[in-house]
Amino acid sequence: MHSNFQAIASGLVVILATGVLGASEDPCTEISNSYARESSSQKRVHVPAQLAVDCLTSMPFDSEKGVSFIDEYSKYLEFQSDLELLANPPPSSLSNRVDLRAGLQSIRSYASRGLYSNQFHFDSDLMDLINSANDGHLLITPCSSTAFTFMASDLVLVSISVDGVSSPQVYTQHDAKLLAAGLNDISPVTYINGVGAAALIEYQSRFQRLQDPDARYNMMLSNLPYNGQGVSNSEPFAAETVWRETSSYYLTFANQSSQSYDVLAVVTAPGGFSYKSGSDLFEGLCGTTTSPTTSPSGTPSTSASASAPAVPSSTSTPPPTTYPTPVMREEHNLVVGYYPDEPGLEDVAVLSVPTFETADATGLDALAPFAEIAQYFVGNATLDGKKRIIVDVQNNGGGVVDSGFALFSVFFPNETLYSATRFRAHDALDFMGTIFNGINPDNVSETIQEGLSSSGLVVQLMDNPNQESTFGNWNDFFGPYDADGIPSTSLVAEFNFGVEANPSTNPINTDGLGGDLNSMTPPFAPEDIIVLTDGRCSSTCTIFTDHMISKGVKTVAMGGRPSSNPMQAIGGIKGSQVEVLSNIDTGSQLAVSLLNGSITAGTPLLTTENMTRFEKVMPIPLENFPLPLAAGDRNSINYRNTYTKTDETTPTQFVYELATCHLFYTAQTLVNPAVTWAQAANATWGSGSCVGGIQAGNSIGSQSFDDNVSSNSENDSVSSPGTHTALGLLLALGSGMD
Ligand SMILES: *[C@@H]1O[C@H](CO)[C@@H](O)[C@H](O)[C@H]1NC(C)=O
Ligand SMILES: *[C@@H]1O[C@H](CO)[C@@H](O)[C@H](O)[C@H]1NC(C)=O
Ligand SMILES: *[C@@H]1O[C@H](CO)[C@@H](O)[C@H](O)[C@H]1NC(C)=O
Ligand SMILES: *[C@@H]1O[C@H](CO)[C@@H](O)[C@H](O)[C@H]1NC(C)=O
Ligand SMILES: *[C@@H]1O[C@H](CO)[C@@H](O)[C@H](O)[C@H]1NC(C)=O
Ligand SMILES: *[C@@H]1O[C@H](CO)[C@@H](O)[C@H](O)[C@H]1NC(C)=O
Ligand SMILES: *[C@@H]1O[C@H](CO)[C@@H](O)[C@H](O)[C@H]1NC(C)=O
Ligand SMILES: *[C@@H]1O[C@H](CO)[C@@H](O)[C@H](O)[C@H]1NC(C)=O
Ligand SMILES: *[C@@H]1O[C@H](CO)[C@@H](O)[C@H](O)[C@H]1NC(C)=O
């Protein structure tokens, strides 16, 4: 089924592509001339997609460097928490089956056999492989991928239903807003490039870094024109750095009219574009002497963030556009409280939480105001007679884990905070732990002590999920223990809440001890709380939401693929820590230098035999990579899996978990977010209905969902590297192009 889409899409492409060939000037020179002309006057310089592709594919490829790059990158990938389960997911999970290590070996073998003709195809295969894990914490940004982003820049799509429950249809956002304004001569999009619109969107969403197919579908659309922070959210369709061989999208509407949208390549090369040829571009972006590979990381070690959500600046921002007037808000709209006056919401308060990114590298430090304003709003809402509350976390990509726990503690102040994580247990982690725990911490500099504690691998600083310190030594902790096929460490708490929380700077409430977070009893009964998502809830958002669900709150999931099925509320990575590769680099180099010091001192921390293995498995510095990765923390892995009290072996991202209620967006919800809240309230507490009916109780793991649209046995990332051009051409021939 999928290859048919590809055939049709790429068939169109080949026709368009041949029209552009034959230009006499070097395509890169042409781009650099455009850039020189336009960069001063235009914020975003773009060029025809095919021209960018011609330039990218004229880059050389050095097989030897490619092979050695894979070998070095593979050492970093060992830190990814769930490699074994990704390759062999449990039947209830909707995750793709993807063996990342086998996939890398496959790309390596293509490289070593000289089957890549340019760097761009190699990099594209790498991105497709890594992104096919659909994990928001797992990200690779190879050198050539920073040059351009392809997008149909004028095409913004939405998916709306007439009543929130009937199957939705695809519209352009422009048309949907006309519909909302009462215009009638508006048609849904029936086909895109000759393929059913919904089917094409779902197919195009397959590399989005969200685990749930409905969440991925939402990612392709702009059903939330403004996010909860008031930032415009109207993403162009199909923005990607991998070229999908589609030069334009041809939309056919139900009334038989049609419209075509060109795909453009936006120049995103760091430092602009002045490259005159493919080799020039290679030298500039992929030469080992130029591009810096690491940047100082300001990410707090507890931060877990799936993507780069709109980063609030450290200055105040205005209240969110199109939303009702807030009752109370944090000055960057990190939390905003509303008393909407929509019918049906008279006794319902709404707390919008668009992000948990309460601290960042720009100096934002809003852990305390975030938690306190949530507390004040909830406290005042109960005094003001509100009986129920909706916590709106639509498109919340996560952030600081502490803030997730803080918000949970606002709602359940008298509960013990439970946090259970595991690292993947592999040799490099074992060596780091052995060395970090083998030295005398009193005998090293303060800088080294800080490095050790931020590694998260010092046994003395670890607690088990019950917040008790129980690990005698590194080996007790490391194991390895088998957890659903993943060699794993013991369960360990993300941190000790007693040490981590601070009543004034980082308040988290346990039994009234959170400073201004001082309630002793829950402000609302669990059944009077809805957590509202659009599936795009990742990282800290998943920790918060899963904790809320464990206490019996209801969830409503918005949007998703057209169907009459229920939907998952949490569609993003449920891992509890993202780790940028530059931090793994720092940890590895610390291990190297401490080991070296111990050898010099005559008290080596590893046996000779282990030192040989150490040399082999430890990640080398990123700056020594044969091909650089992009700067700026755009390369990361999921470092820790998260587990629940009831299942200590299956990482939560592999647990299928239905929302209490599934609803679709409507034309009205596009222009007024309060309509979404009213719909969710009516379906949960009133007489409204849900797509697929109300799901009873806590459905964690209770469903074996035989998904009719997506397959979880997809395997193409392992079996077809290097096929970007080849596959497209083959299918074009197969579909009868002349
Ligand atoms: C057909 O539908 C399209 C898309 O909504 C719209 O732009 C166009 O005006 C419609 N044509 C007629 C004749 O109604
Ligand atoms: C109500 O909000 C104010 C801040 O506007 C805060 O000082 C007060 O403590 C809140 N009341 C409750 C009960 O939370
Ligand atoms: C917390 O308070 C609620 C409501 O009073 C109660 O139902 C629940 O059992 C309490 N939880 C604990 C752990 O005491
Ligand atoms: C070091 O080698 C010994 C066997 O010689 C092995 O038991 C031990 O696990 C190794 N340590 C590490 C950290 O790999
Ligand atoms: C601490 O460092 C000193 C000086 O380098 C060394 O003599 C001593 O053995 C070290 N002690 C420990 C416990 O490592
Ligand atoms: C290891 O220690 C030796 C001797 O102190 C030093 O010359 C060398 O630079 C060190 N190497 C590393 C990688 O730290
Ligand atoms: C709730 O939904 C029912 C059924 O669709 C509808 O009749 C009713 O008007 C809705 N109530 C509100 C307050 O919107
Ligand atoms: C899958 O499709 C079949 C046939 O159309 C239908 O009977 C079944 O309920 C569907 N399963 C799900 C989970 O939607
Ligand atoms: C996955 O691909 C491998 C290599 O091509 C093949 O041997 C295997 O049968 C495939 N597995 C599935 C489930 O398709």
Short mmCIF file of C-alpha atoms in Angstrom, two decimals, residues 331-644:
data_model
loop_
_atom_site.label_atom_id
_atom_site.label_comp_id
_atom_site.label_asym_id
_atom_site.label_seq_id
_atom_site.Cartn_x
_atom_site.Cartn_y
_atom_site.Cartn_z
CA GLU A 331 4.59 36.31 32.20
CA HIS A 332 5.87 34.08 29.35
CA ASN A 333 2.56 32.21 29.21
CA LEU A 334 4.22 29.08 30.59
CA VAL A 335 0.97 28.58 32.52
CA VAL A 336 -2.19 30.55 31.86
CA GLY A 337 -5.45 30.25 33.80
CA TYR A 338 -8.88 30.98 32.26
CA TYR A 339 -12.52 31.07 33.33
CA PRO A 340 -14.03 30.67 29.84
CA ASP A 341 -17.60 31.89 29.37
CA GLU A 342 -18.48 29.33 26.72
CA PRO A 343 -21.86 27.59 27.43
CA GLY A 344 -21.26 24.50 29.52
CA LEU A 345 -18.07 25.83 31.11
CA GLU A 346 -19.73 27.86 33.87
CA ASP A 347 -18.16 25.80 36.64
CA VAL A 348 -15.05 24.77 34.71
CA ALA A 349 -11.63 26.40 35.05
CA VAL A 350 -8.96 25.89 32.40
CA LEU A 351 -5.24 25.80 33.04
CA SER A 352 -3.27 26.00 29.81
CA VAL A 353 0.21 24.47 30.07
CA PRO A 354 1.76 24.67 26.60
CA THR A 355 5.28 23.76 27.73
CA PHE A 356 7.32 22.61 30.71
CA GLU A 357 10.34 24.50 29.36
CA THR A 358 10.65 26.60 32.50
CA ALA A 359 14.43 27.00 32.32
CA ASP A 360 16.65 27.41 29.32
CA ALA A 361 20.02 28.46 28.07
CA THR A 362 18.92 32.07 27.52
CA GLY A 363 18.73 32.48 31.29
CA LEU A 364 15.04 31.82 31.78
CA ASP A 365 14.53 30.42 35.27
CA ALA A 366 10.82 30.21 35.96
CA LEU A 367 10.52 26.98 37.94
CA ALA A 368 9.09 28.82 40.96
CA PRO A 369 6.65 31.20 39.20
CA PHE A 370 5.44 28.34 36.99
CA ALA A 371 4.49 26.17 39.96
CA GLU A 372 3.26 29.03 42.14
CA ILE A 373 0.95 30.52 39.53
CA ALA A 374 -0.50 27.07 38.83
CA GLN A 375 -1.06 26.71 42.59
CA TYR A 376 -2.63 30.19 42.99
CA PHE A 377 -4.89 29.69 40.02
CA VAL A 378 -6.14 26.32 41.21
CA GLY A 379 -6.57 27.65 44.77
CA ASN A 380 -8.53 30.69 43.58
CA ALA A 381 -10.60 28.64 41.15
CA THR A 382 -11.94 26.42 43.93
CA LEU A 383 -12.71 29.53 46.05
CA ASP A 384 -14.47 31.05 43.04
CA GLY A 385 -16.78 28.06 42.86
CA LYS A 386 -15.20 26.16 40.00
CA LYS A 387 -16.02 22.49 40.37
CA ARG A 388 -13.95 21.11 37.54
CA ILE A 389 -10.76 21.83 35.67
CA ILE A 390 -9.26 21.16 32.26
CA VAL A 391 -5.48 21.09 32.04
CA ASP A 392 -4.72 21.87 28.39
CA VAL A 393 -1.38 20.37 27.34
CA GLN A 394 -2.00 20.33 23.57
CA ASN A 395 1.31 20.29 21.70
CA ASN A 396 3.34 20.28 24.92
CA GLY A 397 6.77 18.92 23.98
CA GLY A 398 8.01 18.69 27.56
CA GLY A 399 10.77 20.54 29.39
CA VAL A 400 12.06 20.49 32.95
CA VAL A 401 11.03 17.28 34.72
CA ASP A 402 10.77 19.06 38.08
CA SER A 403 8.05 21.30 36.67
CA GLY A 404 6.05 18.25 35.62
CA PHE A 405 6.23 16.86 39.14
CA ALA A 406 5.49 20.30 40.60
CA LEU A 407 2.31 20.61 38.57
CA PHE A 408 1.25 17.08 39.51
CA SER A 409 1.82 18.01 43.17
CA VAL A 410 -0.52 21.00 42.80
CA PHE A 411 -3.32 18.52 42.03
CA PHE A 412 -2.24 15.66 44.30
CA PRO A 413 -0.29 17.23 47.17
CA ASN A 414 -0.76 14.31 49.54
CA GLU A 415 0.62 11.59 47.27
CA THR A 416 4.13 10.15 47.26
CA LEU A 417 5.97 11.10 44.10
CA TYR A 418 7.00 7.99 42.24
CA SER A 419 9.76 8.04 39.68
CA ALA A 420 11.33 4.94 38.21
CA THR A 421 13.84 4.95 35.37
CA ARG A 422 16.47 2.68 33.88
CA PHE A 423 19.48 3.30 31.68
CA ARG A 424 20.41 0.84 28.97
CA ALA A 425 23.29 -1.21 30.40
CA HIS A 426 26.15 -1.43 27.89
CA ASP A 427 29.93 -1.51 28.13
CA ALA A 428 30.64 2.20 27.72
CA LEU A 429 28.15 3.03 30.50
CA ASP A 430 29.71 0.31 32.66
CA PHE A 431 33.18 1.77 32.17
CA MET A 432 32.00 5.29 32.94
CA GLY A 433 30.20 4.12 36.08
CA THR A 434 33.12 1.96 37.19
CA ILE A 435 35.54 4.84 36.82
CA PHE A 436 33.29 7.55 38.27
CA ASN A 437 32.55 5.42 41.31
CA GLY A 438 36.10 4.13 41.61
CA ILE A 439 37.82 7.41 42.33
CA ASN A 440 37.82 9.22 45.62
CA PRO A 441 35.56 12.23 45.05
CA ASP A 442 37.34 14.18 47.78
CA ASN A 443 40.50 13.92 45.79
CA VAL A 444 39.42 15.65 42.58
CA SER A 445 38.78 19.25 41.62
CA GLU A 446 35.39 20.88 42.05
CA THR A 447 34.91 20.97 38.28
CA ILE A 448 35.41 17.22 38.12
CA GLN A 449 33.05 16.71 41.06
CA GLU A 450 30.39 18.67 39.20
CA GLY A 451 31.03 16.62 36.08
CA LEU A 452 30.60 13.45 38.10
CA SER A 453 27.35 14.46 39.72
CA SER A 454 25.85 15.76 36.50
CA SER A 455 26.62 12.42 34.84
CA GLY A 456 23.87 10.90 36.99
CA LEU A 457 26.06 7.83 37.44
CA VAL A 458 27.38 8.30 40.97
CA VAL A 459 25.88 5.59 43.17
CA GLN A 460 25.95 7.64 46.38
CA LEU A 461 23.67 10.19 44.76
CA MET A 462 21.11 7.64 43.55
CA ASP A 463 17.81 6.64 45.09
CA ASN A 464 15.44 3.85 44.26
CA PRO A 465 11.85 4.67 43.23
CA ASN A 466 10.80 4.78 46.90
CA GLN A 467 13.31 7.57 47.43
CA GLU A 468 15.62 5.41 49.52
CA SER A 469 19.29 5.10 48.89
CA THR A 470 19.90 1.42 48.43
CA PHE A 471 22.70 0.77 45.98
CA GLY A 472 25.81 -0.52 47.67
CA ASN A 473 28.11 -0.06 44.71
CA TRP A 474 28.18 0.46 40.96
CA ASN A 475 27.92 -3.23 40.12
CA ASP A 476 24.73 -3.60 42.19
CA PHE A 477 23.22 -0.76 40.26
CA PHE A 478 24.54 -1.60 36.80
CA GLY A 479 23.47 -5.23 36.63
CA PRO A 480 22.81 -5.75 33.81
CA TYR A 481 19.25 -6.86 34.46
CA ASP A 482 16.96 -8.01 31.70
CA ALA A 483 13.95 -5.72 31.27
CA ASP A 484 11.81 -6.94 28.39
CA GLY A 485 14.89 -7.87 26.40
CA ILE A 486 16.81 -4.67 27.10
CA PRO A 487 19.96 -5.15 29.19
CA SER A 488 19.22 -2.52 31.81
CA THR A 489 20.40 -1.00 35.06
CA SER A 490 18.37 -1.25 38.26
CA LEU A 491 15.35 0.96 38.66
CA VAL A 492 16.46 4.34 39.87
CA ALA A 493 14.50 7.47 40.76
CA GLU A 494 15.03 10.41 38.49
CA PHE A 495 16.16 12.26 41.57
CA ASN A 496 15.62 12.53 45.29
CA PHE A 497 12.72 14.93 45.66
CA GLY A 498 13.85 15.96 49.13
CA VAL A 499 17.17 17.12 47.73
CA GLU A 500 15.91 18.36 44.38
CA ALA A 501 12.91 20.39 45.53
CA ASN A 502 13.35 23.74 47.22
CA PRO A 503 10.39 25.64 48.69
CA SER A 504 11.48 28.96 47.22
CA THR A 505 13.35 28.21 44.00
CA ASN A 506 11.95 24.85 42.91
CA PRO A 507 8.75 24.18 44.84
CA ILE A 508 7.25 20.70 44.65
CA ASN A 509 4.52 19.91 47.15
CA THR A 510 4.71 16.84 49.33
CA ASP A 511 2.26 17.04 52.21
CA GLY A 512 2.24 20.83 52.33
CA LEU A 513 6.02 21.27 52.34
CA GLY A 514 6.39 23.04 48.99
CA GLY A 515 6.64 26.64 50.17
CA ASP A 516 3.67 28.45 48.62
CA LEU A 517 2.60 25.02 47.38
CA ASN A 518 1.26 24.22 50.81
CA SER A 519 -2.08 22.41 50.36
CA MET A 520 -2.58 19.12 52.08
CA THR A 521 -5.59 17.91 50.13
CA PRO A 522 -6.40 17.61 46.42
CA PRO A 523 -8.28 20.69 45.12
CA PHE A 524 -10.41 18.61 42.73
CA ALA A 525 -11.63 15.03 42.67
CA PRO A 526 -9.78 13.06 39.98
CA GLU A 527 -12.96 12.55 37.94
CA ASP A 528 -13.39 16.33 37.82
CA ILE A 529 -10.07 16.83 36.06
CA ILE A 530 -9.43 16.47 32.32
CA VAL A 531 -5.96 16.47 30.82
CA LEU A 532 -6.52 17.65 27.25
CA THR A 533 -3.94 16.68 24.62
CA ASP A 534 -3.56 16.40 20.88
CA GLY A 535 -1.33 13.36 21.19
CA ARG A 536 1.68 15.63 20.80
CA CYS A 537 2.66 15.27 24.42
CA SER A 538 6.26 14.25 24.90
CA SER A 539 8.83 13.81 27.61
CA THR A 540 7.94 15.76 30.79
CA CYS A 541 4.39 16.15 29.44
CA THR A 542 4.09 12.35 29.39
CA ILE A 543 5.44 12.05 32.93
CA PHE A 544 2.92 14.62 34.16
CA THR A 545 0.01 13.11 32.24
CA ASP A 546 0.79 9.51 33.19
CA HIS A 547 1.00 10.49 36.86
CA MET A 548 -2.36 12.27 36.58
CA ILE A 549 -3.87 9.21 34.85
CA SER A 550 -2.57 6.95 37.60
CA LYS A 551 -4.74 8.92 40.06
CA GLY A 552 -7.85 8.51 37.93
CA VAL A 553 -8.09 11.78 35.97
CA LYS A 554 -9.75 11.72 32.55
CA THR A 555 -7.99 12.42 29.30
CA VAL A 556 -9.32 13.86 26.05
CA ALA A 557 -7.28 13.46 22.86
CA MET A 558 -7.94 15.84 19.97
CA GLY A 559 -7.52 15.31 16.23
CA GLY A 560 -5.68 12.42 14.67
CA ARG A 561 -6.39 10.35 11.59
CA PRO A 562 -9.93 10.20 10.27
CA SER A 563 -11.45 7.11 11.84
CA SER A 564 -14.09 6.04 14.29
CA ASN A 565 -11.52 4.67 16.72
CA PRO A 566 -10.39 5.94 20.10
CA MET A 567 -6.97 7.57 20.29
CA GLN A 568 -4.02 7.69 22.66
CA ALA A 569 -3.66 10.84 24.76
CA ILE A 570 0.11 10.56 24.94
CA GLY A 571 1.75 10.15 21.55
CA GLY A 572 5.26 11.35 22.26
CA ILE A 573 8.34 9.79 23.78
CA LYS A 574 7.71 8.79 27.38
CA GLY A 575 11.39 8.65 28.25
CA SER A 576 12.41 10.74 31.23
CA GLN A 577 15.68 12.18 30.00
CA VAL A 578 16.97 13.42 26.71
CA GLU A 579 20.76 13.53 26.50
CA VAL A 580 22.57 15.58 23.91
CA LEU A 581 25.56 13.84 22.40
CA SER A 582 27.83 16.64 23.59
CA ASN A 583 27.05 15.65 27.19
CA ILE A 584 27.89 12.02 26.45
CA ASP A 585 31.10 13.32 24.90
CA THR A 586 31.91 15.28 28.07
CA GLY A 587 31.23 12.23 30.26
CA SER A 588 33.37 9.98 28.10
CA GLN A 589 36.28 12.36 28.08
CA LEU A 590 36.04 12.69 31.84
CA ALA A 591 36.23 8.91 32.09
CA VAL A 592 39.24 8.86 29.77
CA SER A 593 41.10 11.44 31.78
CA LEU A 594 40.29 9.93 35.19
CA LEU A 595 41.36 6.51 33.96
CA ASN A 596 44.52 8.02 32.60
CA GLY A 597 45.17 9.72 35.93
CA SER A 598 44.69 6.48 37.79
CA ILE A 599 47.21 4.75 35.52
CA THR A 600 49.73 7.52 36.05
CA ALA A 601 49.19 7.24 39.81
CA GLY A 602 49.88 3.51 39.62
CA THR A 603 46.36 2.54 40.74
CA PRO A 604 44.57 1.78 37.46
CA LEU A 605 40.78 1.76 37.69
CA LEU A 606 40.41 -0.90 35.00
CA THR A 607 42.19 -4.17 34.34
CA THR A 608 44.46 -4.36 31.31
CA GLU A 609 41.96 -6.59 29.57
CA ASN A 610 39.18 -4.07 30.22
CA MET A 611 41.34 -1.24 28.94
CA THR A 612 41.47 -2.85 25.52
CA ARG A 613 37.70 -3.01 25.45
CA PHE A 614 37.51 0.54 26.82
CA GLU A 615 39.54 1.83 23.85
CA LYS A 616 37.14 0.10 21.53
CA VAL A 617 33.75 1.14 22.89
CA MET A 618 34.20 4.61 24.37
CA PRO A 619 32.80 7.43 22.22
CA ILE A 620 35.52 9.64 20.75
CA PRO A 621 35.17 13.41 21.04
CA LEU A 622 32.59 14.75 18.59
CA GLU A 623 35.16 17.25 17.34
CA ASN A 624 37.26 14.34 16.12
CA PHE A 625 34.44 12.83 14.07
CA PRO A 626 35.44 12.13 10.46
CA LEU A 627 32.31 14.00 9.38
CA PRO A 628 30.96 16.63 11.74
CA LEU A 629 27.49 16.61 13.21
CA ALA A 630 25.64 19.93 13.27
CA ALA A 631 26.36 22.27 16.16
CA GLY A 632 23.84 23.34 18.75
CA ASP A 633 22.61 20.26 20.56
CA ARG A 634 20.70 18.96 17.56
CA ASN A 635 22.00 15.46 18.15
CA SER A 636 20.63 13.51 21.07
CA ILE A 637 19.38 10.18 22.40
CA ASN A 638 16.74 9.04 24.86
CA TYR A 639 18.87 8.33 27.92
CA ARG A 640 16.38 6.88 30.41
CA ASN A 641 13.26 4.78 30.11
CA THR A 642 10.38 5.41 32.49
CA TYR A 643 8.39 2.70 34.29
CA THR A 644 5.19 2.60 36.30
#
